[in-house]
Amino acid sequence: MGGIGGPAAPLLLALALLSPWGSASGSCPPRCVCASNILSCSQAVLSSVPAPLPRFTAVLDLSHNNVTRLRADWAPGRLAHLHALLLSHNGLSFVSTEAFAHVPHLRHLDLSSNRLRALEENLFSDLAELEVLLLYNNEISAVDRTAFDNLGRLRKLYLGQNRIARFPLELLRDGSRLPQLALLDLSANRLRSLPVGELQALPAWLRDRLYLHGNPLACDCPLFQLVARGRRRRLSAVMDFQEELRCLLPTAAAPVGILALAGRQPLNCSEAREAVLEAHLGDTVTLGCDTRLRGVRSRHWVTPGGERVLEEGGNGSAALLANGSLQLRALRPEDAGTYACWVGGPLLNETLYVELLVHNFTLHGPHDTLNTAYTTLVGCILSVVLVLIYLYLTPCRCCCCRGTDKPPAPRDDSINSSVLSTTPNHAAGVPGEPSRSHSASTTGPGQNGRFKVGGTPQPPPRHGPKVQRKVSDPDSVSSVFSDTPIVV
C-alpha cells in the first residue's frame, strides 16, 4: 500500500491544486456543501451570508436560514459567474437598493417566503439580465412604480400571496416596461377591482399566464366576461384555477364563482361573443390573430369561401399583414362570415375564429348626412317650381300663336261659347221657327290633355238664302274659358 501511495501522492496533490475548491480563495465555507460551481448552504442556521465566497460560484443556495437583512456588502467582491441566488425562508425584511451591484449577471432570484413589506425605488435596476423573480408569500403591500425598471429580460414575476391592493398596470401597459414578461402571478392578494378593459386588450399569450385567483374581487359583468373569454380561449390562468376564481356579491354571505354569474340575479350577466367584428359596405377592416402561443413559426388565414391567404401582402381585397393580422378592403356582402387563423408554434398549434358581420349599407359621416339633406331640400324646391310652371305658364295653341295676318273670330259667333252658356242661343231665321241649342254628343281630347265638350260641331245644312251660322275657331281660348252666356 505504501509503495502504491507514494508515487500517487504527487498526482493527488496536483489534482487538489487544480480543483476550484483546492485554493484558499475557493475553499468551501463551513456548514455548506460544494459541488463544482454550486454552493449549497441551505438549513445551515446562518444569520449572515458566509464569507469569503468563491468567485466562480454560479448557484448560491442560502434558503431556510436566518438571514434577515441583505446589505450592500454581503458580497465583498464581484461574483461575475453567479446566475442563481436563493434566499427563501429566511425571515428577510430588508434588502438594500445596492445589494445586487456585484451580481450583474443574475438570472434567477428567489426572495419568496420572507417578510418583505415594500419594494423600494429601483430595487432591482442592477439586474438587467434577470429572467425569473420570485417574491410570493411575503407581506408586500407597497410596490414602487420604478421597482422593476431596467428588467428588460424578465419573463416570470411571482407576486402571489402578498397584501397588494392596487393592480400594477404599469407593468403591462404598452409592453415597454417589461417587454419579455410572459407570466405575472398576482393571486391571493387584496385586489378588489381590476382594469378589465386594459386587461382584455392584452395579447392572449400574456393573459394565458396572468393569475388573479384568490383575490376578494367585487362581482360585476365585465369581470365575468373577462373570465368567460379566458375559458373560451382555454387560457391556463382560467382553466387551471376555475374553482379559485371567485368574487363577492353584496347580497351573498360567501364568495361565488365568477363563471356562475351567467344569468344569475342580481347581475344577470350575459356572455359576450368572442371576436365578433361589425362593419359596413366599402369599409376596410383588420382581423387580429390573437394567439396564446409564442415563437410562432407559421400562420395563415382561411376565408369563409375556403380561400387560403398564405403570403404577406396577399392579393385582391384580402392581405396578410406582417403581424399576422388579415386586412380586408372595400367590403362586400359576400365578405361576411367566419374567418379562421391557423397558427403553428414550436410545440402546439392553435386555430382562432373571427366572425365578421357586414351591414348591407354604407356608413355616412356627419358631412355626408348634411350633403344628403341639402340635396333632398333642393330637389323638393325644384319639384314645386316645376309644378307651378306647369299649372300657370304652360304654352297653349291659341290665336295669338298663329300669326297676325288672320284676325280672330268675333267673340259673339263662338259656338263653343253657346255650348258652355246656360242660356240658349237664338238663331236668326224665319220668324216662328223654334230655336235650337246644340248639345254635346261626343267628347274629344283638347289642349294640354283636357277634354273639350262637344268637339267641333257640324255646320247646319244650307236652306237657300238663310243666313248661315258662323263657326268660330275651335282652338279659341275665349270660347273655352268664357263664363258669361253670349246670345247671337
Coordinates of C-alpha atoms in Angstrom, one line a residue:
M1 CA 0.0 0.0 0.0
G2 CA 2.8 2.4 0.9
G3 CA 4.5 1.8 -2.4
I4 CA 1.4 2.4 -4.3
G5 CA 0.5 5.5 -2.2
G6 CA 3.9 7.0 -2.5
P7 CA 4.0 7.6 -6.3
A8 CA 0.3 8.6 -6.3
A9 CA 0.7 11.3 -3.7
P10 CA 2.1 14.0 -6.1
L11 CA -0.7 13.3 -8.5
L12 CA -3.4 13.7 -5.9
L13 CA -1.8 16.9 -4.7
A14 CA -1.8 18.3 -8.2
L15 CA -5.5 17.4 -8.7
A16 CA -6.3 19.2 -5.4
L17 CA -4.4 22.3 -6.5
L18 CA -6.3 22.3 -9.9
S19 CA -9.7 21.8 -8.2
P20 CA -11.6 25.1 -7.6
W21 CA -12.1 24.2 -4.0
G22 CA -8.4 23.4 -3.5
S23 CA -7.2 27.0 -3.4
A24 CA -7.5 29.3 -0.4
S25 CA -9.8 31.6 -2.2
G26 CA -12.0 28.7 -3.4
S27 CA -12.4 26.8 -0.1
C28 CA -15.9 25.6 0.7
P29 CA -17.4 27.6 3.6
P30 CA -18.2 25.8 6.8
R31 CA -21.6 24.1 7.1
C32 CA -22.1 24.3 3.3
V33 CA -22.0 21.7 0.6
C34 CA -20.0 22.4 -2.5
A35 CA -20.2 20.6 -5.8
S36 CA -18.4 22.1 -8.8
N37 CA -19.7 25.7 -9.1
I38 CA -22.7 25.1 -6.9
L39 CA -22.6 26.3 -3.3
S40 CA -25.4 25.0 -1.1
C41 CA -25.8 26.4 2.4
S42 CA -29.4 25.6 3.0
Q43 CA -30.7 24.9 6.5
A44 CA -27.2 25.8 7.9
V45 CA -28.6 28.0 10.7
L46 CA -26.8 31.0 9.2
S47 CA -27.6 34.6 10.3
S48 CA -25.5 36.2 7.6
V49 CA -24.0 35.3 4.2
P50 CA -20.8 33.2 4.7
A51 CA -17.6 34.8 3.6
P52 CA -15.5 34.6 1.6
L53 CA -17.5 33.3 -1.3
P54 CA -15.6 31.6 -4.2
R55 CA -15.6 33.9 -7.2
F56 CA -16.5 31.1 -9.6
T57 CA -19.8 30.3 -7.8
A58 CA -22.7 30.0 -10.2
V59 CA -25.5 28.9 -7.9
L60 CA -25.8 30.0 -4.3
D61 CA -28.4 28.5 -2.1
L62 CA -29.0 30.2 1.2
S63 CA -32.6 29.2 1.8
H64 CA -34.1 28.2 5.2
N65 CA -31.7 30.2 7.3
N66 CA -32.0 33.4 9.5
V67 CA -30.5 36.0 7.1
T68 CA -32.9 38.8 7.9
R69 CA -31.0 41.7 6.2
L70 CA -29.3 41.7 2.9
R71 CA -26.9 44.6 3.0
A72 CA -24.8 46.1 0.1
D73 CA -21.6 44.4 1.4
W74 CA -22.9 40.8 1.6
A75 CA -20.7 40.0 -1.4
P76 CA -17.4 41.9 -0.8
G77 CA -16.1 41.0 -4.3
R78 CA -17.7 40.8 -7.8
L79 CA -19.4 37.5 -8.5
A80 CA -19.3 37.6 -12.3
H81 CA -20.4 33.9 -12.7
L82 CA -23.3 33.9 -10.2
H83 CA -26.6 33.4 -12.1
A84 CA -28.9 32.0 -9.4
L85 CA -29.4 33.3 -5.8
L86 CA -31.8 31.5 -3.5
L87 CA -32.8 33.4 -0.3
S88 CA -36.3 31.9 0.5
H89 CA -37.5 31.2 4.1
N90 CA -35.1 33.5 5.9
G91 CA -37.4 36.0 7.6
L92 CA -35.8 38.6 5.3
S93 CA -37.2 42.0 6.0
F94 CA -34.7 44.4 4.4
V95 CA -32.9 44.4 1.1
S96 CA -30.6 47.3 0.2
T97 CA -31.0 49.0 -3.1
E98 CA -27.3 48.3 -3.7
A99 CA -27.5 44.7 -2.7
F100 CA -27.2 43.4 -6.3
A101 CA -24.5 45.7 -7.6
H102 CA -21.9 42.9 -7.5
V103 CA -24.0 40.2 -9.3
P104 CA -24.9 41.9 -12.7
H105 CA -25.4 38.5 -14.5
L106 CA -28.0 37.2 -12.1
R107 CA -30.8 35.4 -14.0
H108 CA -32.8 33.7 -11.2
L109 CA -33.6 35.4 -7.8
D110 CA -35.7 33.8 -5.2
L111 CA -36.9 36.1 -2.3
S112 CA -40.1 34.1 -1.6
S113 CA -41.5 33.3 1.9
N114 CA -39.9 36.2 3.7
R115 CA -41.2 39.3 5.5
L116 CA -40.7 41.9 2.9
R117 CA -43.3 44.7 3.2
A118 CA -42.3 47.1 0.4
L119 CA -40.4 47.1 -2.9
E120 CA -38.4 50.3 -2.9
E121 CA -37.4 52.5 -5.8
N122 CA -35.1 51.0 -8.3
L123 CA -34.7 47.9 -6.1
F124 CA -33.8 45.6 -9.0
S125 CA -32.4 48.1 -11.5
D126 CA -28.9 46.5 -11.4
L127 CA -30.2 43.1 -12.6
A128 CA -30.6 43.8 -16.3
E129 CA -30.3 40.1 -17.2
L130 CA -32.8 38.8 -14.6
E131 CA -35.3 36.4 -16.1
V132 CA -37.2 34.9 -13.0
L133 CA -38.1 36.8 -9.9
L134 CA -39.9 35.1 -7.0
L135 CA -41.5 37.4 -4.4
Y136 CA -44.5 35.3 -3.4
N137 CA -45.5 34.7 0.2
N138 CA -44.3 37.9 1.7
E139 CA -46.0 40.9 3.3
I140 CA -45.7 43.3 0.4
S141 CA -48.3 46.0 0.3
A142 CA -46.5 48.8 -1.5
V143 CA -44.8 48.5 -4.9
D144 CA -42.9 51.5 -6.2
R145 CA -43.5 52.2 -9.8
T146 CA -39.8 52.1 -10.6
A147 CA -39.0 48.9 -8.6
F148 CA -38.9 46.8 -11.8
D149 CA -37.2 49.3 -14.0
N150 CA -34.4 48.1 -16.3
L151 CA -35.6 44.5 -16.2
G152 CA -35.8 44.1 -20.0
R153 CA -35.3 40.3 -19.9
L154 CA -37.7 39.4 -17.1
R155 CA -40.0 36.6 -18.2
K156 CA -41.7 35.5 -14.9
L157 CA -42.7 37.6 -11.9
Y158 CA -44.3 35.9 -8.9
L159 CA -46.1 38.3 -6.5
G160 CA -48.8 36.0 -5.2
Q161 CA -49.8 35.7 -1.5
N162 CA -49.0 39.2 -0.5
R163 CA -51.0 42.3 0.5
I164 CA -51.2 44.2 -2.8
A165 CA -54.4 46.1 -3.1
R166 CA -53.6 48.0 -6.4
F167 CA -53.2 46.3 -9.6
P168 CA -49.7 47.3 -11.0
L169 CA -51.0 48.1 -14.5
E170 CA -47.8 50.0 -15.3
L171 CA -46.0 46.6 -15.6
L172 CA -48.2 45.6 -18.5
R173 CA -49.2 48.8 -20.3
D174 CA -47.7 49.1 -23.8
G175 CA -45.3 46.3 -23.1
S176 CA -42.4 48.8 -22.7
R177 CA -41.6 48.3 -19.1
L178 CA -41.3 44.5 -19.2
P179 CA -41.3 43.6 -22.9
Q180 CA -40.4 39.9 -22.3
L181 CA -42.9 39.3 -19.4
A182 CA -44.8 36.1 -20.1
L183 CA -46.1 35.2 -16.6
L184 CA -47.5 37.5 -13.8
D185 CA -48.8 35.9 -10.6
L186 CA -51.0 38.2 -8.5
S187 CA -53.0 35.5 -6.9
A188 CA -54.1 35.6 -3.2
N189 CA -53.6 39.3 -2.7
R190 CA -56.1 42.0 -1.7
L191 CA -57.3 43.2 -5.1
R192 CA -61.0 44.3 -5.1
S193 CA -61.2 45.5 -8.7
L194 CA -59.4 45.0 -12.0
P195 CA -58.8 47.3 -15.0
V196 CA -60.9 44.9 -17.2
G197 CA -60.7 47.0 -20.3
E198 CA -56.9 47.2 -20.2
L199 CA -56.5 43.5 -19.4
Q200 CA -58.8 42.4 -22.2
A201 CA -56.6 44.4 -24.6
L202 CA -53.5 42.5 -23.6
P203 CA -52.2 39.8 -26.0
A204 CA -53.5 36.4 -25.4
W205 CA -50.1 34.9 -24.7
L206 CA -49.8 37.2 -21.7
R207 CA -53.3 36.7 -20.4
D208 CA -52.7 33.0 -20.6
R209 CA -50.3 33.3 -17.6
L210 CA -52.0 36.2 -15.7
Y211 CA -53.0 34.6 -12.4
L212 CA -55.7 36.5 -10.5
H213 CA -57.4 33.8 -8.4
G214 CA -57.8 34.1 -4.7
N215 CA -58.5 37.9 -4.6
P216 CA -61.6 39.4 -2.9
L217 CA -62.9 40.8 -6.2
A218 CA -66.2 42.6 -6.4
C219 CA -68.6 40.8 -8.8
D220 CA -69.7 42.6 -12.0
C221 CA -70.4 41.7 -15.5
P222 CA -67.2 43.0 -17.1
L223 CA -65.2 40.7 -14.7
F224 CA -67.4 37.8 -15.7
Q225 CA -66.9 38.4 -19.4
L226 CA -63.1 38.7 -18.9
V227 CA -63.1 35.3 -17.2
A228 CA -65.6 33.7 -19.6
R229 CA -63.5 34.8 -22.6
G230 CA -60.5 33.2 -20.9
R231 CA -62.3 29.9 -20.5
R232 CA -63.5 30.0 -24.1
R233 CA -59.9 30.5 -25.2
R234 CA -58.7 27.9 -22.7
L235 CA -56.2 30.1 -21.1
S236 CA -54.2 28.4 -18.4
A237 CA -54.8 31.0 -15.8
V238 CA -58.6 30.3 -16.0
M239 CA -58.6 26.6 -16.9
D240 CA -56.3 25.6 -14.0
F241 CA -58.0 27.7 -11.3
Q242 CA -61.7 27.8 -12.2
E243 CA -62.7 26.9 -8.6
E244 CA -60.5 29.6 -7.1
L245 CA -61.8 32.4 -9.4
R246 CA -64.4 33.8 -7.1
C247 CA -65.9 37.2 -6.3
L248 CA -68.1 38.9 -3.7
L249 CA -71.8 39.8 -4.1
P250 CA -73.4 42.4 -1.8
T251 CA -76.3 40.0 -1.1
A252 CA -74.2 36.8 -0.7
A253 CA -72.5 35.8 2.6
A254 CA -69.7 33.8 0.9
P255 CA -67.8 34.3 -2.4
V256 CA -69.4 32.9 -5.5
G257 CA -67.7 31.5 -8.6
I258 CA -67.2 34.2 -11.3
L259 CA -68.2 31.8 -14.0
A260 CA -71.5 31.2 -12.2
L261 CA -72.7 34.8 -12.7
A262 CA -74.2 33.9 -16.1
G263 CA -77.9 34.6 -15.8
R264 CA -77.7 34.9 -12.0
Q265 CA -79.5 37.5 -10.1
P266 CA -79.0 40.3 -9.3
L267 CA -76.4 40.9 -12.1
N268 CA -77.9 38.6 -14.7
C269 CA -74.7 38.8 -16.9
S270 CA -74.7 37.6 -20.5
E271 CA -71.7 36.1 -22.2
A272 CA -70.1 38.3 -24.8
R273 CA -69.3 36.7 -28.1
E274 CA -65.6 36.2 -28.8
A275 CA -64.1 38.1 -31.7
V276 CA -67.2 39.4 -33.5
L277 CA -66.5 42.4 -35.7
E278 CA -69.1 44.6 -37.4
A279 CA -68.5 46.7 -40.5
H280 CA -70.3 48.3 -43.4
L281 CA -70.1 48.1 -47.2
G282 CA -66.9 49.6 -48.6
D283 CA -65.1 49.7 -45.2
T284 CA -61.6 48.5 -44.6
V285 CA -61.2 46.2 -41.5
T286 CA -58.3 44.3 -39.9
L287 CA -58.9 40.9 -38.3
G288 CA -56.4 40.2 -35.5
C289 CA -54.9 36.8 -34.8
D290 CA -54.5 37.0 -31.1
T291 CA -52.8 33.7 -30.4
R292 CA -51.7 32.5 -27.0
L293 CA -48.6 30.8 -28.4
R294 CA -45.1 32.3 -28.5
G295 CA -42.5 31.7 -31.0
V296 CA -44.9 31.3 -33.9
R297 CA -43.4 29.6 -36.9
S298 CA -46.2 29.8 -39.5
R299 CA -49.5 31.4 -39.8
H300 CA -52.3 31.6 -42.5
W301 CA -55.9 32.6 -42.8
V302 CA -58.9 30.8 -44.4
T303 CA -61.8 32.9 -45.7
P304 CA -65.5 32.0 -45.4
G305 CA -65.3 30.9 -49.1
G306 CA -62.4 28.5 -48.3
E307 CA -59.7 30.6 -49.9
R308 CA -56.3 30.4 -48.1
V309 CA -54.3 33.6 -47.6
L310 CA -50.7 32.4 -47.1
E311 CA -48.2 35.1 -48.0
E312 CA -47.7 38.6 -46.7
G313 CA -49.4 41.1 -48.9
G314 CA -51.9 38.7 -50.4
N315 CA -54.0 39.6 -53.5
G316 CA -57.3 41.0 -54.3
S317 CA -59.2 42.5 -51.3
A318 CA -57.5 40.3 -48.6
A319 CA -54.0 41.0 -47.4
L320 CA -51.9 39.3 -44.7
L321 CA -50.0 41.9 -42.6
A322 CA -46.6 41.5 -41.0
N323 CA -48.0 41.0 -37.5
G324 CA -50.3 38.1 -38.7
S325 CA -53.5 40.1 -39.0
L326 CA -55.7 39.9 -42.1
Q327 CA -56.8 43.2 -43.8
L328 CA -59.9 43.3 -45.9
R329 CA -60.5 46.2 -48.2
A330 CA -63.7 47.5 -49.9
L331 CA -66.0 45.1 -48.0
R332 CA -68.8 43.4 -50.0
P333 CA -71.8 41.5 -48.7
E334 CA -70.2 38.2 -49.6
D335 CA -67.2 39.0 -47.3
A336 CA -69.3 38.3 -44.2
G337 CA -68.8 35.0 -42.4
T338 CA -66.3 33.2 -40.1
Y339 CA -62.6 33.6 -40.8
A340 CA -60.1 31.1 -39.3
C341 CA -56.5 31.9 -38.4
W342 CA -54.2 28.9 -38.2
V343 CA -51.1 29.3 -36.0
G344 CA -48.2 26.8 -35.9
G345 CA -46.0 27.0 -32.8
P346 CA -42.9 25.2 -31.7
L347 CA -44.8 22.5 -29.8
L348 CA -48.5 23.2 -30.3
N349 CA -50.9 24.5 -33.0
E350 CA -53.9 26.8 -32.5
T351 CA -56.8 27.9 -34.6
L352 CA -58.7 31.1 -33.9
Y353 CA -62.0 32.2 -35.3
V354 CA -63.2 35.7 -36.1
E355 CA -66.8 36.4 -37.2
L356 CA -67.3 39.3 -39.5
L357 CA -70.8 40.9 -39.9
V358 CA -71.2 43.2 -43.0
H359 CA -74.2 45.5 -42.8
N360 CA -75.8 46.0 -46.2
F361 CA -75.5 49.8 -46.3
T362 CA -72.7 52.4 -46.1
L363 CA -72.0 54.3 -43.0
H364 CA -72.2 58.1 -43.7
G365 CA -70.4 60.6 -41.6
P366 CA -71.9 63.9 -40.4
H367 CA -70.6 65.7 -43.6
D368 CA -72.3 63.2 -45.9
T369 CA -75.5 63.4 -43.9
L370 CA -75.6 67.2 -44.3
N371 CA -75.0 66.9 -48.1
T372 CA -77.8 64.4 -48.4
A373 CA -80.3 66.6 -46.6
Y374 CA -79.3 69.6 -48.6
T375 CA -79.7 67.7 -51.9
T376 CA -83.1 66.5 -50.8
L377 CA -84.3 70.0 -49.9
V378 CA -83.1 71.4 -53.3
G379 CA -84.8 68.6 -55.1
C380 CA -88.1 69.4 -53.3
I381 CA -87.9 73.1 -54.1
L382 CA -87.3 72.4 -57.8
S383 CA -90.2 70.0 -58.0
V384 CA -92.6 72.6 -56.6
V385 CA -91.3 75.2 -59.0
L386 CA -91.8 72.9 -62.0
V387 CA -95.3 72.1 -60.9
L388 CA -96.2 75.8 -60.6
I389 CA -94.7 76.4 -64.1
Y390 CA -96.8 73.6 -65.5
L391 CA -100.0 74.9 -63.9
Y392 CA -99.8 78.6 -64.7
L393 CA -97.3 79.1 -67.5
T394 CA -97.9 76.2 -69.8
P395 CA -97.8 77.3 -73.5
C396 CA -101.1 76.9 -75.4
R397 CA -102.1 76.8 -79.0
C398 CA -104.1 80.0 -79.3
C399 CA -104.9 82.6 -81.9
C400 CA -102.0 84.7 -80.9
C401 CA -99.6 81.9 -81.8
R402 CA -100.9 81.6 -85.4
G403 CA -99.7 84.9 -86.7
T404 CA -101.1 88.4 -87.2
D405 CA -102.4 88.1 -90.7
K406 CA -105.7 86.3 -89.7
P407 CA -107.9 88.3 -87.4
P408 CA -109.6 86.5 -84.6
A409 CA -113.1 85.4 -85.0
P410 CA -115.8 87.6 -83.4
R411 CA -116.5 86.6 -79.9
D412 CA -120.2 86.6 -80.3
D413 CA -120.1 84.0 -83.1
S414 CA -118.4 81.3 -81.0
I415 CA -120.4 78.1 -81.0
N416 CA -118.3 76.8 -78.1
S417 CA -119.5 79.8 -76.1
S418 CA -123.0 78.7 -76.7
V419 CA -122.2 75.3 -75.6
L420 CA -120.9 76.5 -72.3
S421 CA -123.6 79.1 -71.8
T422 CA -126.6 78.4 -69.6
T423 CA -128.9 80.5 -71.8
P424 CA -129.9 79.0 -75.2
N425 CA -128.7 80.9 -78.2
H426 CA -131.3 82.3 -80.6
A427 CA -130.6 81.6 -84.2
A428 CA -131.6 84.3 -86.8
G429 CA -134.0 82.6 -89.1
V430 CA -137.6 82.5 -90.3
P431 CA -139.9 84.0 -87.8
G432 CA -141.9 81.5 -86.0
E433 CA -139.3 78.7 -86.3
P434 CA -138.3 77.3 -82.9
S435 CA -134.8 77.9 -81.8
R436 CA -132.5 75.0 -81.2
S437 CA -129.5 74.7 -79.0
H438 CA -126.6 72.5 -80.0
S439 CA -126.0 69.9 -77.3
A440 CA -122.8 67.9 -76.8
S441 CA -123.0 64.4 -78.0
T442 CA -119.3 63.4 -78.1
T443 CA -116.1 64.3 -76.3
G444 CA -112.7 64.6 -77.7
P445 CA -109.2 65.5 -76.5
G446 CA -108.4 69.1 -76.1
Q447 CA -105.3 71.1 -75.4
N448 CA -103.0 70.1 -72.6
G449 CA -104.6 66.7 -72.3
R450 CA -108.0 68.2 -71.4
F451 CA -111.2 67.1 -73.0
K452 CA -113.4 69.7 -74.7
V453 CA -117.1 69.3 -74.7
G454 CA -118.9 69.0 -77.9
G455 CA -115.9 68.9 -80.2
T456 CA -116.3 70.8 -83.5
P457 CA -119.9 70.9 -84.4
Q458 CA -121.1 70.2 -88.0
P459 CA -122.3 73.3 -89.8
P460 CA -126.1 73.4 -90.4
P461 CA -127.4 72.5 -93.8
R462 CA -127.9 75.3 -96.3
H463 CA -131.5 76.4 -96.9
G464 CA -131.3 78.9 -99.7
P465 CA -130.8 82.4 -98.7
K466 CA -130.9 81.8 -95.0
V467 CA -128.2 83.4 -93.0
Q468 CA -125.5 80.8 -92.1
R469 CA -124.3 80.5 -88.6
K470 CA -120.6 81.3 -88.3
V471 CA -118.4 78.6 -86.7
S472 CA -115.7 80.0 -84.6
D473 CA -112.2 78.7 -84.3
P474 CA -112.3 75.5 -82.2
D475 CA -109.0 76.5 -80.5
S476 CA -110.2 79.8 -79.3
V477 CA -109.2 80.5 -75.7
S478 CA -112.1 82.9 -75.1
S479 CA -114.6 80.2 -76.0
V480 CA -113.3 77.7 -73.6
F481 CA -112.8 79.9 -70.6
S482 CA -115.9 82.1 -71.0
D483 CA -118.2 82.2 -68.1
T484 CA -120.8 84.7 -69.5
P485 CA -123.6 83.5 -71.8
I486 CA -123.4 85.0 -75.2
V487 CA -126.5 85.4 -77.3
V488 CA -126.1 85.6 -81.0

